[in-house]
Coordinates of C-alpha atoms and ligand atoms in Angstrom, one line a residue:
M1 CA -0.2 -0.2 -0.3
K2 CA 0.7 3.2 -0.9
Y3 CA 0.2 5.2 2.5
L4 CA 0.0 3.7 5.7
P5 CA -2.6 4.0 8.0
T6 CA -2.6 4.5 11.7
I7 CA -5.8 4.6 12.9
G8 CA -6.4 4.7 17.5
M9 CA -10.6 5.0 18.8
E10 CA -11.7 6.3 22.3
I11 CA -15.0 4.8 23.8
H12 CA -17.2 5.0 26.2
L13 CA -18.5 3.1 27.6
H14 CA -21.9 3.2 30.3
L15 CA -21.2 1.3 33.7
N16 CA -24.3 -1.2 34.2
T17 CA -24.3 0.2 37.8
K18 CA -27.8 0.2 40.6
S19 CA -26.8 3.7 40.8
K20 CA -24.8 7.0 39.8
M21 CA -20.9 7.7 39.8
F22 CA -21.4 10.0 42.5
C23 CA -24.6 10.1 44.3
G24 CA -27.8 7.8 44.8
C25 CA -29.9 8.2 42.2
A26 CA -31.2 5.5 39.9
N27 CA -28.6 4.3 37.0
T28 CA -31.6 4.8 34.2
E29 CA -32.4 7.2 31.0
L30 CA -36.0 5.3 31.5
A31 CA -37.3 8.0 33.2
P32 CA -39.3 11.2 32.7
P33 CA -37.8 13.9 31.9
N34 CA -35.4 15.7 35.4
T35 CA -36.9 12.6 37.5
N36 CA -33.7 10.8 38.6
I37 CA -32.0 13.3 40.6
C38 CA -30.4 14.6 43.7
P39 CA -28.4 18.2 44.7
I40 CA -25.7 16.1 43.7
C41 CA -25.8 15.5 40.5
T42 CA -27.1 19.3 39.4
A43 CA -24.5 20.3 42.0
Q44 CA -26.9 22.1 43.7
P45 CA -24.2 24.1 46.6
G46 CA -22.5 22.1 49.5
A47 CA -23.2 18.7 48.3
L48 CA -20.6 16.7 48.1
P49 CA -20.1 14.1 45.8
V50 CA -19.1 10.4 46.7
I51 CA -17.6 7.5 45.0
N52 CA -20.0 4.6 43.7
R53 CA -17.5 1.5 44.8
Q54 CA -19.0 -0.4 41.9
A55 CA -17.9 0.9 39.4
V56 CA -14.7 1.0 40.5
E57 CA -14.9 -2.8 41.2
W58 CA -16.3 -3.0 37.3
T59 CA -13.7 -0.9 35.6
A60 CA -10.3 -2.8 37.1
L61 CA -12.5 -6.1 36.6
L62 CA -12.3 -4.8 32.2
G63 CA -9.3 -3.9 33.2
L64 CA -8.0 -6.6 34.3
A65 CA -10.2 -9.8 31.8
V66 CA -8.0 -6.9 29.2
N67 CA -4.7 -7.9 30.6
G68 CA -4.3 -3.9 31.9
A69 CA -2.5 -2.8 34.7
I70 CA -4.5 -2.3 37.9
Q71 CA -3.0 1.5 39.1
P72 CA -2.1 1.5 42.5
E73 CA -3.1 4.2 43.3
F74 CA -5.1 7.0 41.0
R75 CA -8.0 9.8 41.8
F76 CA -10.6 11.8 40.7
E77 CA -9.5 15.9 38.9
R78 CA -11.9 18.5 38.0
K79 CA -12.0 19.2 34.1
N80 CA -12.9 22.5 33.5
Y81 CA -15.4 23.9 31.5
F82 CA -18.6 24.7 30.3
Y83 CA -21.5 23.5 28.7
P84 CA -26.1 23.7 29.5
D85 CA -26.4 19.7 30.0
L86 CA -23.1 20.1 32.6
P87 CA -24.3 21.5 35.8
K88 CA -21.1 21.5 37.8
G89 CA -19.2 23.2 35.0
Y90 CA -16.7 20.9 35.7
Q91 CA -16.7 16.7 35.3
I92 CA -15.4 15.0 37.4
T93 CA -12.6 12.2 36.0
S94 CA -9.7 10.2 36.2
A95 CA -8.4 10.7 33.3
N96 CA -5.7 12.0 34.3
H97 CA -4.4 9.5 37.1
P98 CA -6.2 6.3 35.2
P99 CA -7.6 3.7 37.1
I100 CA -5.7 1.4 34.3
V101 CA -2.9 1.3 32.7
G102 CA -1.8 -0.3 29.1
G103 CA -3.4 -4.1 28.5
D104 CA -4.6 -4.8 25.1
I105 CA -6.9 -7.3 22.5
A106 CA -6.9 -9.4 20.1
V107 CA -8.4 -9.1 16.8
G108 CA -7.5 -11.3 14.3
G109 CA -4.4 -12.6 16.3
R110 CA -3.2 -8.9 16.7
K111 CA -3.0 -7.6 19.6
I112 CA -4.1 -4.2 19.4
R113 CA -3.4 -2.1 22.8
I114 CA -4.9 -0.3 24.8
N115 CA -3.2 4.0 26.6
H116 CA -5.1 3.6 29.7
I117 CA -9.0 2.8 30.5
H118 CA -10.3 5.7 33.2
L119 CA -13.7 6.0 35.1
E120 CA -15.4 9.5 34.9
E121 CA -19.1 10.2 35.0
D122 CA -21.3 11.8 32.3
T123 CA -23.1 14.4 31.7
G124 CA -27.0 15.4 30.7
S125 CA -28.6 15.6 27.3
L126 CA -29.7 18.3 25.3
K127 CA -33.5 17.7 23.7
H128 CA -33.7 20.4 21.0
D129 CA -37.0 21.3 19.1
S130 CA -36.3 18.9 16.4
Q131 CA -36.3 15.5 18.8
G132 CA -40.4 15.5 19.6
L133 CA -40.3 17.8 22.8
P134 CA -43.4 17.4 24.7
A135 CA -46.3 19.5 23.9
A136 CA -45.5 21.4 27.3
A137 CA -42.0 22.5 25.9
G138 CA -44.3 23.1 22.4
R139 CA -42.7 27.2 22.5
G140 CA -41.8 27.5 19.0
Q141 CA -38.5 26.5 16.9
G142 CA -35.5 26.8 18.2
V143 CA -36.5 24.9 22.5
T144 CA -33.5 23.3 23.5
L145 CA -34.8 21.5 27.1
V146 CA -31.7 20.1 29.5
D147 CA -32.0 17.0 31.0
L148 CA -30.1 15.9 33.8
N149 CA -31.4 12.1 34.7
R150 CA -28.1 10.9 32.0
S151 CA -26.2 13.6 34.6
G152 CA -23.1 11.9 36.2
A153 CA -24.0 8.4 34.6
P154 CA -20.7 6.5 35.2
L155 CA -18.5 6.7 31.8
L156 CA -15.8 4.3 31.7
E157 CA -13.2 5.6 28.5
L158 CA -11.1 2.7 26.6
V159 CA -8.3 4.7 24.6
S160 CA -6.7 2.8 22.5
E161 CA -2.6 3.4 21.0
A162 CA -2.8 4.0 17.5
D163 CA -2.0 0.3 16.1
M164 CA -4.9 -0.2 13.5
T165 CA -4.6 -0.4 9.8
N166 CA -8.7 -0.6 8.0
G167 CA -11.9 -0.1 9.4
W168 CA -12.3 -4.3 10.0
E169 CA -9.4 -4.3 12.8
A170 CA -11.2 -1.3 14.8
K171 CA -14.9 -2.7 13.5
T172 CA -13.7 -6.0 15.3
F173 CA -12.1 -4.5 18.1
C174 CA -15.2 -3.1 19.2
Q175 CA -17.4 -6.2 19.3
E176 CA -14.8 -7.4 21.2
L177 CA -14.8 -4.5 23.0
Q178 CA -18.4 -5.7 23.4
L179 CA -17.7 -9.2 23.8
I180 CA -15.9 -8.5 27.0
V181 CA -18.1 -5.9 28.8
R182 CA -20.9 -8.3 28.8
T183 CA -19.7 -10.8 29.5
L184 CA -18.2 -9.3 32.2
G185 CA -21.6 -8.3 33.7
I186 CA -20.6 -4.9 33.4
A187 CA -22.4 -2.6 31.2
D188 CA -24.9 -3.6 28.0
A189 CA -22.7 -1.6 24.7
D190 CA -25.4 -1.4 22.4
M191 CA -24.2 1.5 20.3
E192 CA -27.4 2.4 18.3
K193 CA -29.5 3.4 22.6
G194 CA -25.7 4.8 23.2
Q195 CA -24.3 3.4 25.4
M196 CA -21.4 2.8 23.7
R197 CA -20.3 5.8 22.0
C198 CA -16.7 5.2 19.5
E199 CA -14.4 8.1 18.2
V200 CA -12.1 7.0 15.9
N201 CA -8.9 9.3 15.0
I202 CA -7.1 7.9 12.1
S203 CA -4.1 9.7 9.5
L204 CA -2.4 8.3 6.3
R205 CA 1.3 9.1 6.3
P206 CA 3.4 7.6 3.1
D207 CA 5.3 4.2 3.1
Q208 CA 8.5 5.4 4.3
Q209 CA 7.8 8.1 6.2
K210 CA 8.2 8.0 9.6
E211 CA 6.5 11.2 10.9
F212 CA 3.0 10.7 11.5
G213 CA 0.0 13.1 9.0
T214 CA -2.5 15.6 9.9
K215 CA -4.4 13.7 12.2
V216 CA -8.4 13.2 11.7
E217 CA -11.6 12.3 13.4
I218 CA -14.3 11.0 13.4
K219 CA -16.6 11.0 16.0
N220 CA -20.4 10.0 16.4
L221 CA -20.6 6.6 15.1
N222 CA -23.8 4.5 15.8
S223 CA -23.2 1.2 14.3
F224 CA -20.3 -1.3 14.3
R225 CA -20.8 -1.1 10.3
V226 CA -19.8 2.9 10.7
V227 CA -17.6 2.3 12.1
E228 CA -15.8 0.4 9.8
R229 CA -17.2 1.7 7.1
S230 CA -16.2 4.7 8.1
I231 CA -12.4 4.7 8.4
D232 CA -12.4 2.7 4.9
Y233 CA -14.0 5.8 3.1
E234 CA -12.1 7.7 5.0
I235 CA -8.4 6.1 3.8
E236 CA -9.6 6.5 0.3
R237 CA -10.0 10.4 0.8
Q238 CA -6.7 11.3 2.1
G239 CA -5.3 9.2 0.1
Q240 CA -7.0 11.0 -2.7
L241 CA -5.7 14.0 -1.1
L242 CA -2.3 13.1 -0.4
D243 CA -2.2 11.7 -4.6
T244 CA -2.8 15.5 -5.2
G245 CA 0.1 17.5 -3.6
E246 CA -3.3 18.1 -1.4
K247 CA -3.3 18.9 2.6
V248 CA -5.7 16.7 5.0
T249 CA -7.3 18.8 7.3
Q250 CA -7.5 18.6 11.0
E251 CA -10.6 18.8 11.3
T252 CA -13.9 16.4 12.7
R253 CA -16.0 14.7 10.5
G254 CA -18.7 12.5 11.8
W255 CA -20.1 10.1 9.1
D256 CA -23.5 11.1 6.8
E257 CA -25.3 7.9 6.6
K258 CA -27.1 8.7 2.9
K259 CA -24.3 9.8 1.7
Q260 CA -22.5 6.9 2.7
A261 CA -19.5 9.0 3.6
T262 CA -17.9 10.9 6.0
V263 CA -18.1 15.3 6.5
S264 CA -16.8 17.9 7.8
Q265 CA -18.3 18.5 11.2
R266 CA -16.0 21.4 12.8
T267 CA -12.4 22.8 12.0
K268 CA -9.6 21.7 15.4
E269 CA -9.9 24.6 16.7
S270 CA -7.2 25.7 19.5
S271 CA -6.5 23.5 22.0
H272 CA -9.0 24.2 25.3
D273 CA -7.1 24.9 28.7
Y274 CA -9.2 22.5 30.8
R275 CA -7.6 23.8 34.0
Y276 CA -7.0 20.6 35.8
F277 CA -6.7 20.0 39.4
P278 CA -8.1 17.2 42.0
E279 CA -11.5 17.0 42.8
P280 CA -10.9 18.3 46.6
D281 CA -14.5 16.1 48.8
L282 CA -12.8 13.1 47.0
P283 CA -9.7 11.4 48.5
P284 CA -7.8 9.2 46.0
L285 CA -8.3 5.6 45.4
T286 CA -5.8 2.3 46.3
C287 CA -6.0 -1.2 45.6
D288 CA -4.3 -3.9 47.7
Q289 CA -2.6 -6.7 47.1
T290 CA -6.0 -8.7 48.6
H291 CA -8.7 -6.1 47.0
Y292 CA -6.9 -7.8 43.4
E293 CA -6.9 -11.2 44.4
K294 CA -10.7 -11.0 45.8
L295 CA -11.3 -9.1 41.7
Q296 CA -9.0 -11.4 39.4
A297 CA -11.2 -15.0 41.0
Q298 CA -14.7 -12.7 40.5
L299 CA -13.1 -13.0 36.5
P300 CA -15.2 -15.0 34.8
E301 CA -14.2 -18.0 30.9
L302 CA -13.2 -14.6 28.0
P303 CA -15.3 -14.3 25.2
I304 CA -11.0 -15.5 23.8
A305 CA -10.7 -18.8 26.1
K306 CA -14.4 -19.4 25.2
R307 CA -13.8 -19.3 21.8
A308 CA -10.2 -21.4 22.1
R309 CA -11.8 -24.8 24.5
F310 CA -15.2 -24.4 21.3
E311 CA -12.7 -25.2 19.2
T312 CA -9.8 -27.9 21.0
E313 CA -13.5 -29.4 23.8
Y314 CA -15.4 -29.4 20.8
G315 CA -14.2 -29.8 17.8
F316 CA -15.9 -27.1 16.6
T317 CA -14.6 -24.9 13.6
A318 CA -12.8 -21.7 14.4
E319 CA -15.9 -20.2 12.9
D320 CA -18.5 -21.5 14.4
A321 CA -16.7 -21.3 17.2
R322 CA -16.8 -17.8 16.5
L323 CA -20.5 -17.3 16.0
L324 CA -21.5 -19.9 19.1
T325 CA -19.5 -18.1 22.1
A326 CA -21.3 -14.2 20.5
D327 CA -23.6 -14.3 22.4
A328 CA -23.8 -15.1 25.6
P329 CA -26.9 -17.2 25.6
L330 CA -26.5 -19.3 22.7
A331 CA -23.3 -20.4 24.1
S332 CA -24.4 -21.6 26.8
F333 CA -27.6 -23.1 24.6
T334 CA -24.8 -24.9 23.0
E335 CA -22.3 -26.2 25.5
N336 CA -25.7 -27.2 27.4
T337 CA -27.1 -29.0 24.1
I338 CA -23.8 -30.7 24.9
S339 CA -23.7 -32.6 27.9
E340 CA -27.8 -33.4 27.0
L341 CA -26.2 -34.7 24.5
Q342 CA -23.6 -36.5 26.1
A343 CA -25.9 -38.2 29.0
W344 CA -28.2 -39.4 25.7
L345 CA -25.1 -41.3 24.0
V346 CA -24.0 -42.1 27.6
S347 CA -26.9 -43.9 28.1
L348 CA -27.9 -45.8 25.0
E349 CA -28.3 -49.9 25.7
T350 CA -26.8 -50.1 22.8
V351 CA -23.1 -48.5 24.2
E352 CA -21.5 -50.4 26.5
G353 CA -18.1 -48.9 27.7
N354 CA -16.2 -46.4 30.3
P355 CA -18.8 -43.1 29.5
E356 CA -15.9 -40.2 29.0
E357 CA -14.1 -42.7 26.2
I358 CA -17.7 -43.5 24.8
W359 CA -18.1 -39.9 24.3
D360 CA -15.0 -39.5 23.4
K361 CA -15.5 -41.8 20.1
N362 CA -18.2 -40.2 19.1
K363 CA -18.8 -37.3 19.9
K364 CA -17.7 -35.9 17.2
K365 CA -19.7 -37.0 14.8
L366 CA -22.7 -35.1 16.8
I367 CA -21.3 -32.0 17.7
K368 CA -21.4 -31.6 13.7
L369 CA -24.4 -32.8 13.2
L370 CA -25.6 -29.9 16.3
G371 CA -22.8 -27.8 15.1
G372 CA -24.8 -27.9 11.5
W373 CA -28.1 -27.0 12.9
L374 CA -26.7 -24.5 14.9
T375 CA -25.5 -22.4 13.0
S376 CA -27.8 -22.7 9.9
E377 CA -31.1 -24.1 10.3
L378 CA -32.1 -22.3 13.4
F379 CA -30.3 -18.8 13.0
K380 CA -31.9 -19.7 10.0
L381 CA -35.3 -19.6 11.9
I382 CA -34.6 -16.7 14.4
N383 CA -33.4 -14.5 11.6
E384 CA -36.4 -14.8 9.9
A385 CA -38.8 -14.4 13.1
N386 CA -36.6 -11.2 14.1
A387 CA -35.3 -12.8 18.0
S388 CA -33.7 -13.1 19.5
M389 CA -31.4 -16.2 21.9
A390 CA -32.8 -14.9 25.1
E391 CA -36.5 -15.0 22.8
L392 CA -36.0 -18.8 21.9
K393 CA -38.3 -21.3 22.8
I394 CA -36.5 -24.3 22.1
T395 CA -35.3 -25.6 25.0
P396 CA -31.2 -27.4 25.1
E397 CA -33.5 -30.9 26.0
N398 CA -35.6 -30.8 23.9
F399 CA -32.4 -29.8 20.9
A400 CA -30.9 -31.9 22.2
E401 CA -33.9 -34.7 21.6
F402 CA -34.2 -33.0 17.4
I403 CA -30.3 -33.9 17.2
T404 CA -30.6 -37.4 18.1
L405 CA -34.2 -37.6 16.3
V406 CA -31.4 -36.6 12.9
Y407 CA -28.7 -38.9 14.1
Q408 CA -31.2 -42.2 14.5
N409 CA -32.0 -41.7 11.2
K410 CA -35.8 -41.4 12.6
V411 CA -36.7 -38.7 10.1
N412 CA -34.9 -37.3 7.4
S413 CA -33.7 -33.9 6.8
T414 CA -37.1 -32.2 5.4
A415 CA -38.3 -33.5 7.4
A416 CA -36.0 -32.3 10.1
Q417 CA -36.4 -28.6 9.2
K418 CA -40.0 -29.6 9.7
I419 CA -40.4 -30.4 13.1
L420 CA -37.3 -27.6 14.2
R421 CA -39.9 -24.6 12.4
M422 CA -42.1 -25.9 15.2
M423 CA -40.4 -26.2 17.5
F424 CA -39.4 -22.6 16.9
E425 CA -43.1 -21.8 17.1
R426 CA -43.8 -23.7 19.3
G427 CA -41.3 -24.7 22.0
S428 CA -43.1 -28.3 21.7
D429 CA -41.5 -32.1 22.2
P430 CA -39.4 -32.3 19.0
S431 CA -40.6 -36.4 19.4
D432 CA -44.1 -35.8 20.1
I433 CA -44.2 -33.8 16.9
M434 CA -42.6 -36.3 15.3
N435 CA -45.9 -38.7 16.0
Q436 CA -48.7 -36.3 15.5
E437 CA -47.5 -35.1 12.4
D438 CA -47.0 -37.9 11.0
L439 CA -43.2 -37.4 9.8
A440 CA -40.9 -41.0 11.0
Q441 CA -38.7 -41.6 8.1
L442 CA -40.4 -44.6 6.7
D443 CA -37.4 -47.2 6.3
D444 CA -39.9 -50.8 6.2
S445 CA -37.8 -51.9 3.1
A446 CA -40.6 -54.1 2.3
E447 CA -42.8 -51.1 3.1
I448 CA -40.8 -49.1 -0.6
A449 CA -39.9 -52.0 -2.0
K450 CA -43.9 -52.1 -2.5
I451 CA -44.5 -48.7 -3.8
I452 CA -41.0 -49.0 -6.0
T453 CA -43.0 -52.1 -7.7
R454 CA -45.5 -49.8 -8.2
V455 CA -43.7 -46.8 -9.6
I456 CA -42.1 -49.0 -12.1
A457 CA -45.4 -50.6 -13.4
E458 CA -46.3 -47.1 -14.0
N459 CA -43.9 -46.4 -16.7
P460 CA -43.0 -48.7 -18.5
D461 CA -41.2 -45.7 -20.4
N462 CA -38.3 -44.3 -18.7
V463 CA -37.9 -47.7 -17.2
A464 CA -36.8 -47.9 -21.5
K465 CA -34.8 -45.8 -21.0
Y466 CA -33.4 -46.4 -17.6
R467 CA -32.1 -49.5 -19.0
S468 CA -30.7 -48.0 -22.6
G469 CA -28.5 -46.7 -20.2
K470 CA -30.0 -43.2 -19.7
T471 CA -29.6 -43.7 -16.3
N472 CA -29.9 -40.1 -15.1
V473 CA -34.1 -41.3 -15.3
L474 CA -33.1 -42.4 -11.7
Q475 CA -34.0 -39.1 -10.2
F476 CA -37.6 -39.4 -11.8
F477 CA -38.1 -42.8 -9.7
V478 CA -36.8 -41.3 -7.0
G479 CA -38.7 -38.4 -6.5
Q480 CA -42.0 -40.4 -7.3
V481 CA -41.3 -42.3 -4.7
M482 CA -40.7 -40.0 -2.6
K483 CA -44.0 -38.4 -3.7
E484 CA -45.8 -42.0 -2.6
T485 CA -44.5 -41.2 0.5
K486 CA -45.4 -37.3 1.6
G487 CA -41.4 -36.9 1.8
K488 CA -40.7 -39.3 4.6
A489 CA -39.0 -42.4 3.2
N490 CA -35.3 -43.2 3.5
P491 CA -34.1 -41.9 0.9
E492 CA -31.2 -43.2 0.7
M493 CA -33.3 -46.8 0.8
V494 CA -35.2 -45.9 -2.0
Q495 CA -32.0 -45.0 -4.3
K496 CA -30.0 -48.5 -3.8
L497 CA -34.1 -50.2 -3.9
L498 CA -34.4 -48.3 -7.4
I499 CA -31.3 -49.5 -8.7
K500 CA -31.2 -52.5 -7.3
T501 CA -34.9 -53.6 -8.7
L502 CA -34.5 -51.4 -11.8
K503 CA -31.9 -53.4 -13.1
H504 CA -33.7 -56.9 -13.9
Ligands
ZN1 ZN1 -28.1 12.7 42.5

């Protein structure tokens, strides 16, 4: 490539704590405007902030999860600036003395380094007249109201090093971070809901040049797709500017969905002086060894480890392992189904021996079958219904039973698809559906032979064709027999018996 892109990210995450960062107000925006407020988060004179312990512990937990170093001490400062949604006139932040320094997240086999993670408070929010203000506020055009429900909500900011080089890496970095915080249970990180906000800075420089090029910021990116596209667009745009000898302007850009392009929002004004100084009402916080060990013990299995385990323990392909662990309810559904299958297999009367050995010998085929039905057929049904795993009516017990029906050839694949759809719609037991709907596979060879004899007798022309060497009419006969049996016949058996009969 002619130019090397250098990409860094700043990601804000709303923590899921019960209360706000420095007061006891509920940490939710789902309330009528200005009802989740108190003297602290509305900055009344004399109000004193108190640090939310849960928010601090969760920040440390994330630090551990991304291999960062918990600092022995961190502290809060006041970042002074004026904005209508910031009643105090300053934001309390730990950006300059952060609780977590360093760390990394693996993206496509590369480690993207983290500069630091810090904790701060969110601002309130402004509602402009275009956003459907309540009637009472209808005082003509140009009205802006402030809602302080979000004021003081705990906000975590992760600042990456500028290690990324394309849109895909940046998107995947954000997705992996989302998966990690969801696994830790500390944030929902839904970008569409503004619970995760990404900012990108990006510059290009000629291949051999050491100094970085002019940096452009892209803000207000509200989905992973937009993160990826805006970066790839920006690489293209800046590359063209450099090609024609033009200068890249240092500015902030946003994404225009209609144009599928980044657009200039503002050029860089002179850098702010935020006059940081230590927050006099809050003490510095320390993390001792006992606390550190307690946090270590709280760490659940992380996405990267879970993916690896799905590959080694169950034999899923890398792609299936990624798909099946991308969502916590799906991963546990898969694992619960597998343990049901294991229990079923070792309980079969036809197999004898050590349960572990039986499982090890047979699991490959069963799990491969399970992986296929999960990632193709079940995913298809979920997507069609626009549903989520959490809403799934099928239990792991029933899904495991379904897999055993297919595994034992009790149903053919056409019937299995029908059964799965009914399970998805009604949540019923697969064997019940099979019996009620008369979908069990017909593999009584005498019965099938009878039907074959009839089909052959009714189609002398095609029999002649077959016998003269046009063997592709076999498919016609298979189709006829399947039709006669309402799709229930064992297709392999039909094929074999037909070949045998047609030879005579
Ligand atoms: Zn409050």
